[in-house]
Coordinates of C-alpha atoms in Angstrom, one line a residue:
Chain A
M1 CA -11.6 -39.3 -5.3
T2 CA -14.8 -41.2 -5.9
N3 CA -17.2 -40.3 -8.7
R4 CA -19.5 -38.6 -6.3
T5 CA -16.9 -36.3 -5.0
V6 CA -15.6 -35.5 -8.5
R7 CA -19.0 -34.4 -9.5
S8 CA -19.6 -32.3 -6.5
G9 CA -16.1 -31.0 -7.0
L10 CA -16.9 -29.8 -10.4
W11 CA -19.8 -27.8 -8.9
L12 CA -17.2 -26.3 -6.6
A13 CA -15.5 -24.7 -9.7
V14 CA -18.4 -22.2 -9.8
L15 CA -16.6 -20.4 -7.1
A16 CA -13.8 -19.6 -9.5
V17 CA -16.0 -18.2 -12.2
P18 CA -15.9 -14.5 -11.2
A19 CA -12.1 -14.5 -11.0
V20 CA -11.8 -16.4 -14.3
V21 CA -14.1 -13.8 -16.0
F22 CA -11.9 -11.0 -14.5
F23 CA -8.7 -12.6 -15.9
L24 CA -10.3 -13.2 -19.3
V25 CA -11.4 -9.6 -19.6
F26 CA -8.6 -7.6 -18.0
S27 CA -5.6 -9.9 -18.6
Y28 CA -6.2 -12.0 -21.6
A29 CA -8.3 -9.8 -23.8
P30 CA -5.7 -7.0 -23.7
L31 CA -3.2 -9.5 -25.1
A32 CA -5.3 -9.6 -28.2
G33 CA -5.2 -5.8 -28.2
L34 CA -1.5 -6.0 -28.7
V35 CA -2.1 -6.2 -32.4
V36 CA -2.3 -2.5 -32.2
A37 CA 1.5 -2.6 -32.2
F38 CA 1.4 -3.7 -35.8
K39 CA -1.3 -1.3 -37.0
E40 CA -1.7 2.3 -37.9
F41 CA -4.2 2.8 -35.2
D42 CA -7.2 5.0 -35.9
I43 CA -9.5 5.3 -32.9
S44 CA -12.6 5.7 -35.1
K45 CA -11.9 2.5 -36.9
G46 CA -11.2 0.5 -33.7
I47 CA -8.5 -2.0 -33.0
F48 CA -9.5 -4.5 -35.7
G49 CA -10.6 -2.1 -38.3
S50 CA -7.4 -0.1 -38.5
P51 CA -5.0 -0.8 -41.3
W52 CA -1.8 -2.9 -40.8
N53 CA 1.5 -1.3 -41.0
G54 CA 3.9 -4.1 -40.2
L55 CA 6.9 -3.2 -38.1
A56 CA 6.8 0.5 -38.8
N57 CA 5.8 1.3 -35.2
F58 CA 8.8 -0.6 -33.9
R59 CA 11.1 1.0 -36.4
Y60 CA 9.9 4.4 -35.5
F61 CA 10.7 3.9 -31.8
F62 CA 14.1 2.3 -32.3
S63 CA 15.2 5.0 -34.7
S64 CA 13.8 7.9 -32.6
G65 CA 16.9 8.2 -30.5
D66 CA 14.8 7.9 -27.3
A67 CA 15.1 4.1 -27.3
Q68 CA 18.7 3.9 -26.2
R69 CA 18.3 6.3 -23.3
I70 CA 15.1 4.8 -22.1
L71 CA 16.3 1.2 -22.2
L72 CA 19.6 2.2 -20.4
N73 CA 17.7 4.1 -17.7
T74 CA 15.3 1.3 -17.2
I75 CA 18.1 -1.2 -16.7
V76 CA 20.4 1.1 -14.6
L77 CA 17.6 2.2 -12.3
N78 CA 16.2 -1.3 -11.7
V79 CA 19.6 -2.8 -11.1
L80 CA 20.3 0.0 -8.5
F81 CA 16.9 -0.6 -6.9
L82 CA 17.3 -4.3 -6.7
A83 CA 20.9 -4.3 -5.4
A84 CA 20.2 -1.5 -2.8
T85 CA 16.9 -3.0 -1.5
L86 CA 18.4 -6.5 -1.1
A87 CA 21.5 -5.1 0.6
A88 CA 19.4 -3.0 2.9
G89 CA 17.0 -5.9 3.7
V90 CA 19.9 -8.2 4.6
T91 CA 21.7 -5.6 6.7
L92 CA 18.5 -4.6 8.6
A93 CA 17.5 -8.2 9.2
I94 CA 20.9 -9.0 10.6
M95 CA 20.9 -5.9 12.8
L96 CA 17.4 -6.6 14.0
N97 CA 18.4 -10.1 14.9
E98 CA 21.0 -8.7 17.2
I99 CA 18.5 -6.7 19.2
R100 CA 17.5 -8.3 22.4
G101 CA 14.8 -6.0 23.9
R102 CA 11.5 -7.3 22.7
F103 CA 9.8 -3.9 22.9
F104 CA 12.5 -2.1 21.0
K105 CA 12.5 -4.9 18.4
R106 CA 8.8 -4.7 17.8
A107 CA 8.8 -1.0 17.7
A108 CA 11.7 -1.0 15.2
Q109 CA 10.0 -3.6 13.0
S110 CA 6.7 -1.7 12.9
T111 CA 8.5 1.6 12.2
I112 CA 10.7 0.4 9.3
F113 CA 7.9 -1.6 7.7
F114 CA 5.5 1.4 7.6
P115 CA 6.8 3.2 4.5
Y116 CA 5.7 0.2 2.5
F117 CA 2.1 1.4 3.0
V118 CA 2.6 4.9 1.9
S119 CA 1.3 6.0 -1.5
P120 CA 3.9 7.0 -4.1
V121 CA 2.2 10.4 -4.3
V122 CA 2.8 10.9 -0.6
I123 CA 6.4 9.9 -1.1
A124 CA 6.6 12.5 -3.9
I125 CA 5.4 15.2 -1.5
M126 CA 7.8 14.2 1.2
L127 CA 10.6 14.4 -1.3
Q128 CA 9.5 17.9 -2.3
V129 CA 9.5 18.9 1.3
L130 CA 13.0 17.6 1.7
L131 CA 14.5 18.8 -1.5
S132 CA 12.7 22.0 -2.3
G133 CA 11.0 24.5 -0.1
P134 CA 7.6 26.0 -0.8
N135 CA 9.3 28.9 -2.6
G136 CA 11.2 26.7 -5.0
S137 CA 14.7 26.6 -3.5
G138 CA 15.4 25.6 0.1
G139 CA 14.0 22.4 1.6
V140 CA 15.2 20.5 4.6
V141 CA 18.2 19.0 2.8
N142 CA 19.4 22.4 1.5
D143 CA 18.8 23.9 4.9
A144 CA 21.2 21.3 6.3
L145 CA 23.7 21.9 3.6
T146 CA 23.6 25.7 4.4
G147 CA 24.1 24.8 8.0
F148 CA 27.3 23.0 7.2
G149 CA 28.4 25.9 5.0
L150 CA 28.0 23.9 1.8
P151 CA 26.4 25.2 -1.4
T152 CA 22.7 24.4 -1.9
V153 CA 21.5 22.4 -4.9
D154 CA 18.5 23.0 -7.1
W155 CA 17.5 19.4 -7.0
Y156 CA 14.6 19.5 -9.4
T157 CA 16.7 20.9 -12.2
E158 CA 19.8 18.5 -11.8
P159 CA 19.3 15.1 -13.5
G160 CA 22.7 13.8 -12.2
P161 CA 21.8 12.9 -8.6
W162 CA 18.4 11.4 -9.4
P163 CA 19.3 7.8 -9.8
W164 CA 20.7 7.9 -6.3
I165 CA 17.7 9.9 -4.9
L166 CA 15.3 7.3 -6.4
T167 CA 17.4 4.5 -5.0
F168 CA 17.2 6.1 -1.6
V169 CA 13.5 6.3 -2.0
K170 CA 13.3 2.6 -2.8
V171 CA 15.4 1.6 0.1
W172 CA 13.2 3.8 2.4
Q173 CA 10.1 2.3 0.9
L174 CA 11.1 -1.4 0.8
G175 CA 14.0 -1.8 3.2
G176 CA 11.7 -2.8 6.1
Y177 CA 9.6 -5.1 3.9
M178 CA 12.7 -6.9 2.6
S179 CA 14.0 -7.2 6.2
V180 CA 10.9 -9.1 7.2
I181 CA 11.5 -11.7 4.5
F182 CA 15.2 -12.1 5.5
L183 CA 14.3 -12.2 9.2
A184 CA 12.0 -15.1 8.6
A185 CA 14.8 -16.8 6.8
I186 CA 17.2 -16.2 9.8
T187 CA 14.6 -17.7 12.1
S188 CA 14.8 -21.0 10.2
I189 CA 18.5 -21.3 10.7
P190 CA 19.1 -24.1 13.2
E191 CA 20.1 -23.1 16.7
D192 CA 23.0 -25.5 17.0
V193 CA 24.9 -23.8 14.2
Y194 CA 25.2 -20.7 16.5
E195 CA 25.9 -22.8 19.5
A196 CA 28.8 -24.4 17.7
G197 CA 30.0 -21.0 16.8
Q198 CA 29.8 -19.9 20.3
I199 CA 31.8 -22.8 21.6
D200 CA 34.5 -21.9 19.0
G201 CA 34.5 -18.5 20.6
A202 CA 33.1 -16.5 17.8
S203 CA 32.0 -13.0 18.5
R204 CA 28.6 -11.7 17.5
A205 CA 30.0 -10.0 14.5
Q206 CA 31.8 -13.1 13.3
M207 CA 28.6 -15.1 13.7
A208 CA 26.7 -12.6 11.6
L209 CA 29.3 -12.5 8.9
R210 CA 30.4 -16.2 8.9
I211 CA 27.1 -17.9 9.7
T212 CA 24.0 -15.8 9.2
L213 CA 25.1 -14.0 6.0
P214 CA 26.1 -17.2 4.1
L215 CA 22.9 -18.9 5.1
L216 CA 20.8 -16.1 3.8
K217 CA 22.3 -16.6 0.3
P218 CA 19.5 -18.9 -0.9
T219 CA 16.8 -16.4 0.1
A220 CA 18.7 -13.5 -1.5
A221 CA 19.2 -15.6 -4.6
V222 CA 15.5 -16.3 -5.0
L223 CA 14.6 -12.6 -4.6
L224 CA 17.4 -11.6 -6.9
V225 CA 16.3 -13.9 -9.6
L226 CA 12.7 -12.8 -9.3
G227 CA 13.9 -9.2 -9.4
V228 CA 16.0 -9.8 -12.5
G229 CA 12.9 -11.0 -14.2
R230 CA 11.2 -7.7 -13.4
I231 CA 14.1 -5.6 -14.6
F232 CA 12.3 -4.3 -17.7
Y233 CA 9.3 -3.0 -15.7
G234 CA 10.1 0.4 -14.3
D235 CA 8.2 1.3 -11.2
L236 CA 5.7 3.5 -13.0
G237 CA 3.6 4.6 -9.9
T238 CA 6.6 5.8 -7.9
I239 CA 8.8 7.2 -10.6
Y240 CA 6.0 9.0 -12.4
A241 CA 4.6 10.4 -9.1
I242 CA 8.0 11.8 -8.2
V243 CA 9.3 13.0 -11.6
G244 CA 6.0 13.7 -13.3
D245 CA 6.4 15.7 -16.5
N246 CA 9.6 17.5 -15.3
G247 CA 11.5 17.1 -18.5
T248 CA 14.8 18.3 -17.1
L249 CA 15.1 15.1 -15.1
F250 CA 14.3 12.8 -18.0
P251 CA 17.9 12.1 -19.1
T252 CA 18.4 10.0 -16.0
T253 CA 14.8 9.1 -14.9
D254 CA 12.8 8.3 -18.0
V255 CA 12.1 4.6 -18.1
I256 CA 10.0 2.5 -20.5
D257 CA 6.8 2.7 -18.5
T258 CA 6.9 6.5 -18.0
Y259 CA 7.8 7.0 -21.6
V260 CA 4.9 4.9 -22.8
F261 CA 2.6 6.6 -20.5
R262 CA 3.7 10.1 -21.5
S263 CA 3.5 9.4 -25.2
L264 CA 0.1 7.9 -24.8
R265 CA -1.3 10.9 -22.9
Q266 CA 0.5 13.7 -24.8
I267 CA 0.8 12.4 -28.3
G268 CA -1.9 9.8 -28.3
D269 CA 0.3 7.6 -30.5
F270 CA -1.3 4.3 -29.8
G271 CA 0.6 2.3 -32.3
T272 CA 4.1 3.2 -31.2
T273 CA 3.3 3.0 -27.5
A274 CA 1.7 -0.4 -28.0
A275 CA 4.8 -1.5 -29.9
I276 CA 7.1 -0.4 -27.0
G277 CA 4.7 -2.2 -24.6
L278 CA 4.9 -5.4 -26.6
F279 CA 8.7 -5.2 -26.8
Q280 CA 8.8 -4.7 -23.1
S281 CA 6.4 -7.6 -22.4
V282 CA 8.4 -10.0 -24.7
V283 CA 11.8 -9.1 -23.2
G284 CA 10.2 -9.2 -19.7
F285 CA 8.6 -12.6 -20.4
V286 CA 12.0 -14.0 -21.6
L287 CA 13.7 -12.7 -18.5
V288 CA 11.0 -13.9 -16.1
S289 CA 11.0 -17.4 -17.7
A290 CA 14.7 -17.6 -17.6
A291 CA 14.6 -16.5 -14.0
V292 CA 12.0 -19.0 -13.0
L293 CA 13.9 -21.8 -14.8
I294 CA 17.1 -20.8 -13.0
Q295 CA 15.3 -20.6 -9.7
R296 CA 13.8 -24.1 -10.2
R297 CA 17.2 -25.5 -10.7
Y298 CA 18.4 -23.6 -7.6
S299 CA 15.8 -24.8 -5.2
K300 CA 12.8 -27.1 -5.9
E301 CA 10.8 -26.3 -2.8
T302 CA 10.5 -22.6 -3.5
S303 CA 9.7 -22.9 -7.2
L304 CA 6.7 -20.9 -8.3
L305 CA 4.3 -23.4 -9.6
Chain B
M1 CA 6.2 -21.1 9.0
T2 CA 3.5 -18.6 9.4
S3 CA 4.4 -17.8 12.9
S4 CA 8.1 -17.8 12.2
L5 CA 8.2 -14.0 12.4
A6 CA 6.5 -13.9 15.7
K7 CA 9.2 -16.3 16.8
A8 CA 11.8 -14.2 15.4
A9 CA 10.6 -11.3 17.4
T10 CA 10.6 -13.2 20.7
R11 CA 13.3 -15.8 20.5
T12 CA 16.8 -14.9 21.4
K13 CA 19.1 -17.0 19.4
V14 CA 22.0 -17.6 21.7
R15 CA 22.4 -16.4 25.2
R16 CA 25.0 -13.7 25.2
P17 CA 27.6 -13.7 27.8
G18 CA 27.5 -10.5 29.8
G19 CA 28.5 -7.2 28.3
L20 CA 27.5 -5.5 25.1
E21 CA 29.5 -6.5 22.1
P22 CA 30.4 -3.8 19.7
F23 CA 28.5 -5.5 16.9
T24 CA 25.3 -5.5 18.9
L25 CA 25.8 -1.8 19.7
I26 CA 26.4 -1.0 16.0
S27 CA 23.2 -2.9 15.2
I28 CA 21.2 -1.0 17.7
V29 CA 22.5 2.3 16.4
G30 CA 22.0 1.3 12.8
V31 CA 18.4 0.2 13.3
A32 CA 17.7 3.3 15.4
L33 CA 19.0 5.5 12.6
F34 CA 16.9 3.7 10.0
M35 CA 13.9 4.2 12.3
I36 CA 14.5 7.9 12.5
A37 CA 14.9 8.1 8.7
C38 CA 11.5 6.4 8.4
L39 CA 9.8 8.7 10.8
I40 CA 11.3 12.2 10.0
P41 CA 9.5 12.7 6.7
F42 CA 6.2 12.0 8.4
W43 CA 7.0 14.3 11.2
V44 CA 8.0 17.2 8.9
I45 CA 4.8 16.8 7.0
I46 CA 2.6 16.7 10.0
S47 CA 4.4 19.6 11.6
G48 CA 4.2 21.6 8.3
S49 CA 0.5 20.9 8.0
F50 CA -0.1 22.8 11.2
T51 CA 2.3 25.6 10.4
D52 CA 0.9 29.0 9.2
E53 CA 1.1 29.4 5.4
Q54 CA 3.1 32.6 5.6
T55 CA 5.7 31.1 7.8
L56 CA 6.0 28.1 5.5
A57 CA 6.5 30.4 2.5
V58 CA 9.1 32.6 4.2
K59 CA 11.0 30.3 6.6
G60 CA 10.4 26.9 5.0
Y61 CA 9.6 23.7 6.9
S62 CA 10.6 23.2 10.5
L63 CA 10.2 20.5 13.1
L64 CA 7.8 22.5 15.3
P65 CA 4.7 24.1 14.0
Q66 CA 5.1 27.8 14.8
P67 CA 2.8 29.7 14.6
F68 CA 0.3 26.9 15.0
S69 CA -2.5 27.0 12.4
V70 CA -5.3 24.6 11.5
A71 CA -6.5 26.7 8.5
A72 CA -5.7 24.0 6.0
Y73 CA -7.7 21.4 7.9
K74 CA -10.6 23.7 8.1
L75 CA -10.5 24.1 4.4
I76 CA -10.3 20.4 3.8
F77 CA -13.3 19.6 5.8
T78 CA -15.5 22.4 4.4
G79 CA -14.6 22.1 0.7
P80 CA -16.8 19.9 -1.4
T81 CA -13.9 18.9 -3.7
L82 CA -11.9 17.4 -0.9
V83 CA -14.9 15.7 0.7
S84 CA -15.9 14.2 -2.6
A85 CA -12.3 12.9 -3.0
Y86 CA -12.6 11.3 0.4
V87 CA -15.9 9.7 -0.6
A88 CA -14.3 8.4 -3.8
S89 CA -11.4 6.9 -2.0
V90 CA -13.6 5.3 0.6
F91 CA -16.0 3.9 -2.0
I92 CA -13.1 2.5 -4.2
T93 CA -11.4 1.0 -1.1
L94 CA -14.5 -0.6 0.4
V95 CA -16.2 -1.9 -2.7
G96 CA -12.9 -2.8 -4.4
T97 CA -11.6 -4.7 -1.3
A98 CA -14.9 -6.6 -0.9
L99 CA -15.1 -7.6 -4.5
A100 CA -11.4 -8.4 -4.7
L101 CA -11.5 -10.5 -1.6
S102 CA -14.5 -12.6 -2.7
F103 CA -13.2 -13.2 -6.2
T104 CA -9.8 -14.1 -4.8
S105 CA -11.2 -16.4 -2.2
G106 CA -13.4 -18.3 -4.6
L107 CA -10.6 -18.9 -7.1
S108 CA -8.1 -19.8 -4.4
W109 CA -10.4 -22.3 -2.8
V110 CA -10.9 -24.1 -6.1
I111 CA -7.2 -24.2 -6.7
A112 CA -6.4 -25.2 -3.1
R113 CA -8.8 -28.2 -3.2
R114 CA -6.7 -29.9 -5.9
L115 CA -9.7 -30.9 -8.1
P116 CA -8.5 -33.1 -10.9
Y117 CA -8.6 -31.4 -14.3
V118 CA -9.5 -28.1 -12.7
S119 CA -7.1 -26.9 -10.1
R120 CA -3.8 -27.0 -11.9
P121 CA -5.0 -25.5 -15.2
L122 CA -6.7 -22.7 -13.1
A123 CA -3.4 -22.1 -11.2
I124 CA -1.6 -21.7 -14.5
F125 CA -4.4 -19.5 -15.9
A126 CA -4.0 -17.2 -12.9
Y127 CA -0.3 -17.3 -13.1
I128 CA 0.3 -16.3 -16.7
P129 CA -0.9 -12.6 -16.2
M130 CA 2.0 -12.3 -13.8
L131 CA 4.4 -13.1 -16.6
F132 CA 2.9 -11.5 -19.6
S133 CA 0.7 -8.5 -19.8
G134 CA -0.8 -6.5 -22.6
G135 CA 0.5 -3.3 -21.2
L136 CA -0.9 0.1 -21.0
V137 CA -2.3 0.7 -24.5
P138 CA -4.6 -2.4 -24.8
L139 CA -5.9 -1.8 -21.2
Y140 CA -6.6 1.8 -22.0
L141 CA -8.5 1.0 -25.1
L142 CA -10.4 -1.8 -23.4
V143 CA -11.6 0.5 -20.5
T144 CA -12.3 3.6 -22.6
Q145 CA -13.5 2.2 -26.0
Y146 CA -15.1 -1.1 -25.1
L147 CA -16.2 -1.0 -21.5
K148 CA -16.8 2.8 -21.5
L149 CA -15.9 3.1 -17.8
Q150 CA -14.3 6.6 -17.9
N151 CA -15.1 8.7 -14.9
S152 CA -16.6 5.7 -13.1
Y153 CA -15.1 4.4 -9.8
F154 CA -15.2 1.0 -11.4
A155 CA -12.5 2.1 -13.9
V156 CA -10.2 2.1 -10.8
I157 CA -11.7 -0.9 -9.1
L158 CA -12.0 -3.4 -12.0
P159 CA -8.6 -3.4 -13.7
L160 CA -6.9 -4.2 -10.3
L161 CA -9.4 -6.6 -9.0
V162 CA -7.5 -9.9 -8.6
A163 CA -3.8 -9.9 -7.8
P164 CA -2.2 -13.2 -8.8
F165 CA 0.3 -12.9 -6.0
L166 CA -2.4 -12.7 -3.4
V167 CA -4.2 -15.6 -5.0
F168 CA -1.1 -17.7 -4.3
I169 CA -0.8 -16.5 -0.8
Q170 CA -4.4 -17.5 -0.2
V171 CA -4.1 -20.9 -1.9
S172 CA -1.2 -21.9 0.4
A173 CA -3.2 -20.7 3.4
F174 CA -6.3 -22.7 2.3
R175 CA -4.1 -25.8 1.8
Q176 CA -3.1 -25.6 5.5
L177 CA -6.6 -26.3 6.6
P178 CA -6.8 -29.8 7.9
E179 CA -8.5 -32.0 5.4
E180 CA -10.1 -34.1 8.2
I181 CA -12.4 -31.2 9.1
L182 CA -13.6 -30.9 5.6
D183 CA -14.0 -34.6 5.3
S184 CA -16.1 -34.9 8.4
A185 CA -18.4 -32.2 7.1
R186 CA -18.7 -34.2 3.9
V187 CA -19.6 -37.3 5.9
D188 CA -22.3 -35.2 7.6
G189 CA -23.7 -34.5 4.2
A190 CA -22.6 -30.9 3.7
G191 CA -22.3 -29.8 0.0
E192 CA -19.0 -28.4 -1.3
L193 CA -20.3 -24.9 -1.4
A194 CA -21.6 -25.2 2.2
I195 CA -18.2 -26.4 3.2
F196 CA -16.6 -23.4 1.7
F197 CA -19.0 -20.8 3.2
R198 CA -19.6 -22.5 6.6
I199 CA -16.2 -24.1 7.3
G200 CA -13.5 -22.9 4.9
L201 CA -14.0 -19.2 5.2
P202 CA -14.7 -19.0 9.0
L203 CA -11.5 -21.0 9.6
S204 CA -9.5 -18.8 7.4
K205 CA -10.2 -15.4 9.0
P206 CA -6.6 -14.5 9.6
I207 CA -5.6 -15.0 6.0
L208 CA -8.7 -13.2 4.8
A209 CA -7.6 -10.3 7.0
V210 CA -4.1 -10.4 5.5
V211 CA -5.3 -10.4 1.9
G212 CA -8.1 -8.0 2.5
L213 CA -5.6 -5.5 4.1
F214 CA -3.3 -5.8 1.1
Y215 CA -6.1 -5.1 -1.2
A216 CA -7.4 -2.2 0.9
V217 CA -4.0 -0.5 1.1
H218 CA -3.5 -1.0 -2.6
Y219 CA -6.9 0.6 -3.4
W220 CA -6.5 3.4 -0.9
N221 CA -3.2 4.4 -2.5
E222 CA -4.2 3.9 -6.1
W223 CA -3.9 7.0 -8.2
F224 CA -2.5 5.8 -11.5
T225 CA -5.6 4.1 -12.9
A226 CA -7.5 7.1 -11.7
L227 CA -5.2 9.4 -13.6
L228 CA -5.7 7.3 -16.7
F229 CA -9.4 7.1 -16.6
M230 CA -10.8 10.0 -14.6
S231 CA -11.2 13.5 -16.0
D232 CA -13.9 14.7 -13.8
V233 CA -12.2 16.4 -10.8
H234 CA -15.2 15.7 -8.6
K235 CA -14.6 12.0 -8.9
Y236 CA -10.8 12.1 -8.2
P237 CA -9.8 9.9 -5.3
L238 CA -7.5 11.4 -2.7
P239 CA -4.1 10.4 -4.0
L240 CA -4.9 11.8 -7.4
L241 CA -6.1 15.1 -5.9
L242 CA -2.8 15.2 -4.0
Q243 CA -0.9 14.5 -7.2
N244 CA -2.7 17.4 -8.9
L245 CA -1.8 19.7 -6.0
I246 CA 1.8 18.9 -6.5
S247 CA 2.0 19.5 -10.2
N248 CA -0.5 22.2 -10.6
V249 CA -0.7 25.1 -8.1
S250 CA -3.5 26.7 -10.0
F251 CA -5.6 23.7 -9.2
S252 CA -5.9 25.2 -5.8
Q253 CA -8.2 27.8 -7.3
M254 CA -10.9 25.1 -7.3
L255 CA -10.7 25.0 -3.6
P256 CA -13.0 27.0 -1.5
T257 CA -11.6 30.2 -0.2
A258 CA -12.8 32.8 2.3
A259 CA -13.5 36.0 0.5
Q260 CA -10.3 37.8 -0.7
Q261 CA -8.2 35.4 1.2
T262 CA -5.6 33.4 -0.6
T263 CA -5.6 29.6 -0.3
P264 CA -2.8 28.2 1.9
V265 CA -1.6 26.0 -1.0
Y266 CA 1.5 24.6 0.7
Q267 CA 0.0 24.0 4.0
L268 CA -3.0 22.5 2.3
R269 CA -0.9 20.1 0.4
L270 CA 0.7 18.9 3.6
A271 CA -2.6 18.7 5.4
L272 CA -4.1 16.7 2.6
T273 CA -1.1 14.4 2.8
V274 CA -1.8 13.8 6.5
V275 CA -5.4 13.2 5.8
T276 CA -4.5 10.7 3.1
I277 CA -2.1 8.7 5.3
G278 CA -4.4 9.1 8.3
P279 CA -6.5 6.0 8.0
I280 CA -3.5 3.8 7.3
L281 CA -1.7 5.3 10.3
L282 CA -4.7 4.5 12.5
A283 CA -5.2 1.0 11.2
Y284 CA -1.5 0.2 11.1
P285 CA -1.0 -1.0 14.7
F286 CA -3.7 -3.6 14.3
A287 CA -2.8 -4.5 10.8
Q288 CA 0.9 -4.8 11.0
R289 CA 1.2 -8.3 12.5
Y290 CA -1.2 -9.6 9.8
F291 CA 0.9 -8.0 7.0
V292 CA 4.1 -9.6 8.4
K293 CA 2.3 -13.0 8.4
G294 CA 1.2 -12.4 4.8
I295 CA 4.6 -11.5 3.3
T296 CA 6.3 -14.3 5.3
L297 CA 3.8 -16.7 3.8
G298 CA 4.3 -15.2 0.4
A299 CA 8.1 -15.2 0.6
T300 CA 8.3 -18.9 1.5
K301 CA 5.9 -19.8 -1.3
G302 CA 7.6 -17.6 -3.8

């Protein structure tokens, strides 16, 4: 670059100013606000005027008895979500790849991709329709159970099945989205690999299992690694929309994010919730960094920066 | 790479010898089943929204609306609460998307032009928020104590304005513009800003559509920031109003009712759901191919 273009180039940086201001105010300033985690926060004194109280907020959370359950739920649910959506994405992509009819394929892709655009609140309502009728019991699923002569379940008072129900929701929501990513990866598999397979007399099933599936591993690995980095972040929007303040379901559905949100709204304990948030951010940061480093090793071209 | 999905849809990998192999058959059935699973919840909701409240309460949901009733829709479009929710959602979506798209484009363009000393630090600057965030409490204090945005639509719009992930999608799209075109404009004496507005943006319409659509959907569906920062029911956006109808049946008392008549709460809830999904449902056929392009681009760039 010549001097002239460098100078006009610096002018160009003006375009970035609005976004930079946004990040400073809404992403970087809140980082400073994390000192609340070490304070006995008093809203009238403000963030910086409140007295310090060291690690008391952290101690309070970890000795409260909620900590273990919440951390466990967060990890269990996220692992289930990650495993299930990846598996669904790969399966759907391979199946879609088998479909010859262009019209059917298009229609299928559009249909299975659509749930991605639906608000968590709408999903919560759909789930209510399926699991509980307007009058409390009933619902489409229970109607079906009755039809088969099986006992009905009062879903919204049974915490047991909820990890699976939420996993179903995630697969429904993200299966199509994931399949698009994998289908793109399938497209980049060279044609002659399949031709070779065909010459060797492989059936379609053998080609899918022995060629497509192994060649999807790198893509799956990238998504997996990224997902692992996010494991400490529950899906607040979806889980809270569905479970809400239904305490009976907390034993299996309460995650860090929902817990923080609830304590903030109901108890207004800023110090402790900020401490949990900070803990979550730090662990999340370590996991994300580890994930990015591993991913960099794994494949240079797809690295994040 | 961007068109790989279009290719995936049209290209048949290997010509199959005649006859339908079991695996292909299983695939067709599997995909069809997943399609049905994706459609049924929508169908039950749409059908329920046209079913008479009494029938809903007694017989539960069914696949055919019988007896047919549009009572809930009448209520929706006559009640001021619901109209104001629609207005709130439209405002948040339109203004939010416009602001988000222009902020994102500006930043992405500067990163994409690989300016020495500027682009790379900016990229890292935009990337860090993806890794480390202050979390809920500092954000809450910022919006309520320092910016005093409670009960303003901007409390929903501003915290979500620039999504780092979409910045990176746009950067990689901007980088695909041929440098020669930009250079020839420079030779003709165009300034860098003129190049951005007159050449860069017009040539990037497809990616602007992708990113704009992602922002629009995300604002249209947003309810959580609204829940945090809005207490005035008349400013609730649609999804938050819906959320309230789920958790709080007495909320329905706020809705207009004909004299002595009870509000069809369940039917209303479903009708409002339909009304909320409506715009997405209508825009979807046009938007879908852009979305596919967007996530394919995003997936390959991480």
